[in-house]
Amino acid sequence: MTFPFVYQSAPSRVIFGAGCMTQLADELEILGCKRVLILSTPFQKGDADRLASDIGPLAAGVFAGATMHTPLAVTDQALAAFDAAGADGIVSIGGGSTIGLGKAMSWRNKAPHLVVATTYAGSEVTDILGQTENGVKTTIRNPAIRPETVLYDANLTLGLPIPMSVSSGLNAIAHAIEGLYAQDRNPVTSLMAVEAIRALKDALPRIINAPRDIDARSDALYGSWLCGVVLGSVGMSLHHKLCHTLGGMLNLPHAETHAILLPHTAAFNAVAAHDALAPATALFGGDLGGGLHDFATALGAPLALRDLGVTAADLEKAADQAVKNPYWNPRDITRASIMDLLTPALNGTRPRAF
Ligand code: NAD
């Protein structure tokens, strides 16, 4: 056990279970909402429309314009739609992009925010909001950003395509791995992180074998919830820093970037955070970086940054950026060590033990 520590529980209400969408109207009543604006991406407009028809007069309308990186201009449009519809609450149905829009709106207009989570990104239970204006991304962290209620209904994830399920699941595992060695970790977040990794490691191969296996989908949502709680409770380190740096610089797909970098950042930090990572290392056969790489390979996950269009020259720029304003990390970083870490990630080779 590591003392001293601070533990503060995060007050969100989560409802789990296949079919729990039928409880949506009751949950909105608990929040005091009478007319909600429903948010989605254009791709999930059908889900949003179905949800609106399920709750009848509780739906004030659908805004299906959510997009990646939460641009301020889209938030302004959605807030105008909220006012025009006379709404008093926000329902986000989707993944991190839609949830980001809901967070940005409720941060500004203070309306209650309920999320129906349909990916494994974990944003629905964090106090973190990333938004962009003129291509510049800023991040705000405040307890008021955390949505009040989350519904996890595995029925809504049955159609999440396998590649997205795999990358999103690995994105979630990255939150838990970094949570295990976070400077401000505590025994409760560590318990959650290990349980989250266990649940996702077990669920993802079952989802590949049977994408409509409701138990496997439910287990994956359970793991991703715990990963999200960990992300929303402690600070993140080198892995998230590198994903943000590369992702922001080159506009890379979010979940895939996490999936590719995770084995390499884990291998790098395993040296310095050996004890904190021990339960995760055991789950991956005694070699965390190598084990994660083998797991990702077996899942058919993207392995090489090169396949996302990244070049060796891009890595040099990313390494420059990463050492400029580093997040706290259990192992000291230098430009050379970042290049040692990123080069196998560029090519998708198995990370060596550092
Ligand atoms: P996403 O929300 O961008 O979704 C990707 C696509 O998949 C979208 O078109 C979406 O509509 C579709 N989709 C979602 N669920 C589906 C389902 N069940 N079936 C079919 N299609 C579905 O992807 P994401 O990975 O969940 O979110 C990524 C974004 O979230 C990034 O911008 C990232 O920065 C942010 N994020 C934020 C936090 C936070 O705490 N603030 C945490 C994690 C991720």
PDB file of C-alpha atoms in Angstrom, residues 172-272:
ATOM      1  CA  ALA A 172      -9.935   2.499 -22.282  1.00  0.00           C
ATOM      2  CA  ILE A 173      -7.209   0.109 -21.094  1.00  0.00           C
ATOM      3  CA  ALA A 174      -4.700   2.945 -21.588  1.00  0.00           C
ATOM      4  CA  HIS A 175      -6.603   5.049 -19.027  1.00  0.00           C
ATOM      5  CA  ALA A 176      -6.352   2.216 -16.507  1.00  0.00           C
ATOM      6  CA  ILE A 177      -2.661   1.473 -17.157  1.00  0.00           C
ATOM      7  CA  GLU A 178      -1.752   5.137 -16.659  1.00  0.00           C
ATOM      8  CA  GLY A 179      -4.033   5.262 -13.616  1.00  0.00           C
ATOM      9  CA  LEU A 180      -2.015   2.473 -11.986  1.00  0.00           C
ATOM     10  CA  TYR A 181       1.166   4.553 -11.887  1.00  0.00           C
ATOM     11  CA  ALA A 182      -0.428   8.013 -11.562  1.00  0.00           C
ATOM     12  CA  GLN A 183       1.262  10.239  -9.022  1.00  0.00           C
ATOM     13  CA  ASP A 184      -2.089  10.881  -7.303  1.00  0.00           C
ATOM     14  CA  ARG A 185      -3.378   7.288  -7.475  1.00  0.00           C
ATOM     15  CA  ASN A 186      -5.030   5.769  -4.446  1.00  0.00           C
ATOM     16  CA  PRO A 187      -5.962   2.192  -3.468  1.00  0.00           C
ATOM     17  CA  VAL A 188      -9.515   2.573  -4.807  1.00  0.00           C
ATOM     18  CA  THR A 189      -8.529   3.837  -8.264  1.00  0.00           C
ATOM     19  CA  SER A 190      -5.910   1.063  -8.458  1.00  0.00           C
ATOM     20  CA  LEU A 191      -8.512  -1.594  -7.633  1.00  0.00           C
ATOM     21  CA  MET A 192     -10.774  -0.141 -10.314  1.00  0.00           C
ATOM     22  CA  ALA A 193      -7.944  -0.026 -12.846  1.00  0.00           C
ATOM     23  CA  VAL A 194      -6.986  -3.675 -12.384  1.00  0.00           C
ATOM     24  CA  GLU A 195     -10.608  -4.836 -12.514  1.00  0.00           C
ATOM     25  CA  ALA A 196     -11.166  -2.701 -15.624  1.00  0.00           C
ATOM     26  CA  ILE A 197      -8.179  -4.196 -17.442  1.00  0.00           C
ATOM     27  CA  ARG A 198      -9.249  -7.706 -16.434  1.00  0.00           C
ATOM     28  CA  ALA A 199     -12.808  -7.130 -17.708  1.00  0.00           C
ATOM     29  CA  LEU A 200     -11.728  -5.674 -21.061  1.00  0.00           C
ATOM     30  CA  LYS A 201      -8.973  -8.243 -21.606  1.00  0.00           C
ATOM     31  CA  ASP A 202     -11.593 -10.925 -21.147  1.00  0.00           C
ATOM     32  CA  ALA A 203     -14.391  -9.229 -23.140  1.00  0.00           C
ATOM     33  CA  LEU A 204     -12.643  -8.001 -26.295  1.00  0.00           C
ATOM     34  CA  PRO A 205     -11.671 -11.439 -27.701  1.00  0.00           C
ATOM     35  CA  ARG A 206     -15.233 -12.648 -27.024  1.00  0.00           C
ATOM     36  CA  ILE A 207     -16.613  -9.639 -28.941  1.00  0.00           C
ATOM     37  CA  ILE A 208     -14.411 -10.474 -31.922  1.00  0.00           C
ATOM     38  CA  ASN A 209     -15.677 -14.039 -31.941  1.00  0.00           C
ATOM     39  CA  ALA A 210     -19.313 -12.999 -31.509  1.00  0.00           C
ATOM     40  CA  PRO A 211     -19.937  -9.250 -32.029  1.00  0.00           C
ATOM     41  CA  ARG A 212     -23.551  -9.550 -30.851  1.00  0.00           C
ATOM     42  CA  ASP A 213     -22.707 -11.426 -27.621  1.00  0.00           C
ATOM     43  CA  ILE A 214     -24.632  -9.308 -25.152  1.00  0.00           C
ATOM     44  CA  ASP A 215     -22.668 -10.587 -22.135  1.00  0.00           C
ATOM     45  CA  ALA A 216     -19.326  -9.774 -23.741  1.00  0.00           C
ATOM     46  CA  ARG A 217     -20.609  -6.328 -24.754  1.00  0.00           C
ATOM     47  CA  SER A 218     -21.894  -5.730 -21.207  1.00  0.00           C
ATOM     48  CA  ASP A 219     -18.548  -6.788 -19.712  1.00  0.00           C
ATOM     49  CA  ALA A 220     -16.723  -4.400 -22.056  1.00  0.00           C
ATOM     50  CA  LEU A 221     -18.987  -1.514 -21.012  1.00  0.00           C
ATOM     51  CA  TYR A 222     -18.368  -2.409 -17.369  1.00  0.00           C
ATOM     52  CA  GLY A 223     -14.599  -2.307 -17.938  1.00  0.00           C
ATOM     53  CA  SER A 224     -14.795   0.950 -19.866  1.00  0.00           C
ATOM     54  CA  TRP A 225     -16.860   2.583 -17.126  1.00  0.00           C
ATOM     55  CA  LEU A 226     -14.157   1.722 -14.581  1.00  0.00           C
ATOM     56  CA  CYS A 227     -11.441   2.966 -16.949  1.00  0.00           C
ATOM     57  CA  GLY A 228     -13.348   6.245 -17.310  1.00  0.00           C
ATOM     58  CA  VAL A 229     -13.665   6.634 -13.552  1.00  0.00           C
ATOM     59  CA  VAL A 230      -9.902   6.137 -13.221  1.00  0.00           C
ATOM     60  CA  LEU A 231      -9.224   8.692 -15.981  1.00  0.00           C
ATOM     61  CA  GLY A 232     -11.538  11.152 -14.251  1.00  0.00           C
ATOM     62  CA  SER A 233      -9.944  10.623 -10.832  1.00  0.00           C
ATOM     63  CA  VAL A 234      -6.170  10.814 -11.320  1.00  0.00           C
ATOM     64  CA  GLY A 235      -3.626  12.531 -13.556  1.00  0.00           C
ATOM     65  CA  MET A 236      -2.430  10.995 -16.804  1.00  0.00           C
ATOM     66  CA  SER A 237       1.215  10.726 -17.900  1.00  0.00           C
ATOM     67  CA  LEU A 238       3.442  10.119 -20.915  1.00  0.00           C
ATOM     68  CA  HIS A 239       1.024   7.905 -22.842  1.00  0.00           C
ATOM     69  CA  HIS A 240      -1.774  10.495 -22.919  1.00  0.00           C
ATOM     70  CA  LYS A 241       0.742  13.282 -23.544  1.00  0.00           C
ATOM     71  CA  LEU A 242       2.131  11.508 -26.615  1.00  0.00           C
ATOM     72  CA  CYS A 243      -1.363  10.685 -27.927  1.00  0.00           C
ATOM     73  CA  HIS A 244      -2.444  14.314 -27.540  1.00  0.00           C
ATOM     74  CA  THR A 245       0.773  15.613 -29.100  1.00  0.00           C
ATOM     75  CA  LEU A 246       0.710  13.301 -32.115  1.00  0.00           C
ATOM     76  CA  GLY A 247      -3.076  13.390 -32.454  1.00  0.00           C
ATOM     77  CA  GLY A 248      -3.250  17.184 -32.272  1.00  0.00           C
ATOM     78  CA  MET A 249      -0.284  17.733 -34.579  1.00  0.00           C
ATOM     79  CA  LEU A 250      -1.396  15.322 -37.298  1.00  0.00           C
ATOM     80  CA  ASN A 251      -5.172  15.080 -36.710  1.00  0.00           C
ATOM     81  CA  LEU A 252      -4.904  11.329 -36.089  1.00  0.00           C
ATOM     82  CA  PRO A 253      -7.898   9.158 -35.158  1.00  0.00           C
ATOM     83  CA  HIS A 254      -8.159   9.200 -31.365  1.00  0.00           C
ATOM     84  CA  ALA A 255      -8.805   5.593 -30.339  1.00  0.00           C
ATOM     85  CA  GLU A 256      -6.410   4.099 -32.923  1.00  0.00           C
ATOM     86  CA  THR A 257      -3.569   6.360 -31.775  1.00  0.00           C
ATOM     87  CA  HIS A 258      -4.077   5.186 -28.184  1.00  0.00           C
ATOM     88  CA  ALA A 259      -4.245   1.560 -29.318  1.00  0.00           C
ATOM     89  CA  ILE A 260      -0.961   1.792 -31.228  1.00  0.00           C
ATOM     90  CA  LEU A 261       1.040   3.640 -28.583  1.00  0.00           C
ATOM     91  CA  LEU A 262      -0.132   1.731 -25.510  1.00  0.00           C
ATOM     92  CA  PRO A 263       2.257  -1.286 -25.670  1.00  0.00           C
ATOM     93  CA  HIS A 264       5.205   1.076 -26.191  1.00  0.00           C
ATOM     94  CA  THR A 265       4.431   3.576 -23.435  1.00  0.00           C
ATOM     95  CA  ALA A 266       3.633   0.687 -21.076  1.00  0.00           C
ATOM     96  CA  ALA A 267       6.958  -1.017 -21.853  1.00  0.00           C
ATOM     97  CA  PHE A 268       8.791   2.258 -21.291  1.00  0.00           C
ATOM     98  CA  ASN A 269       7.159   3.022 -17.942  1.00  0.00           C
ATOM     99  CA  ALA A 270       7.150  -0.586 -16.686  1.00  0.00           C
ATOM    100  CA  VAL A 271      10.807  -0.133 -15.732  1.00  0.00           C
ATOM    101  CA  ALA A 272      10.104   2.720 -13.319  1.00  0.00           C
TER     102      ALA A 272
END
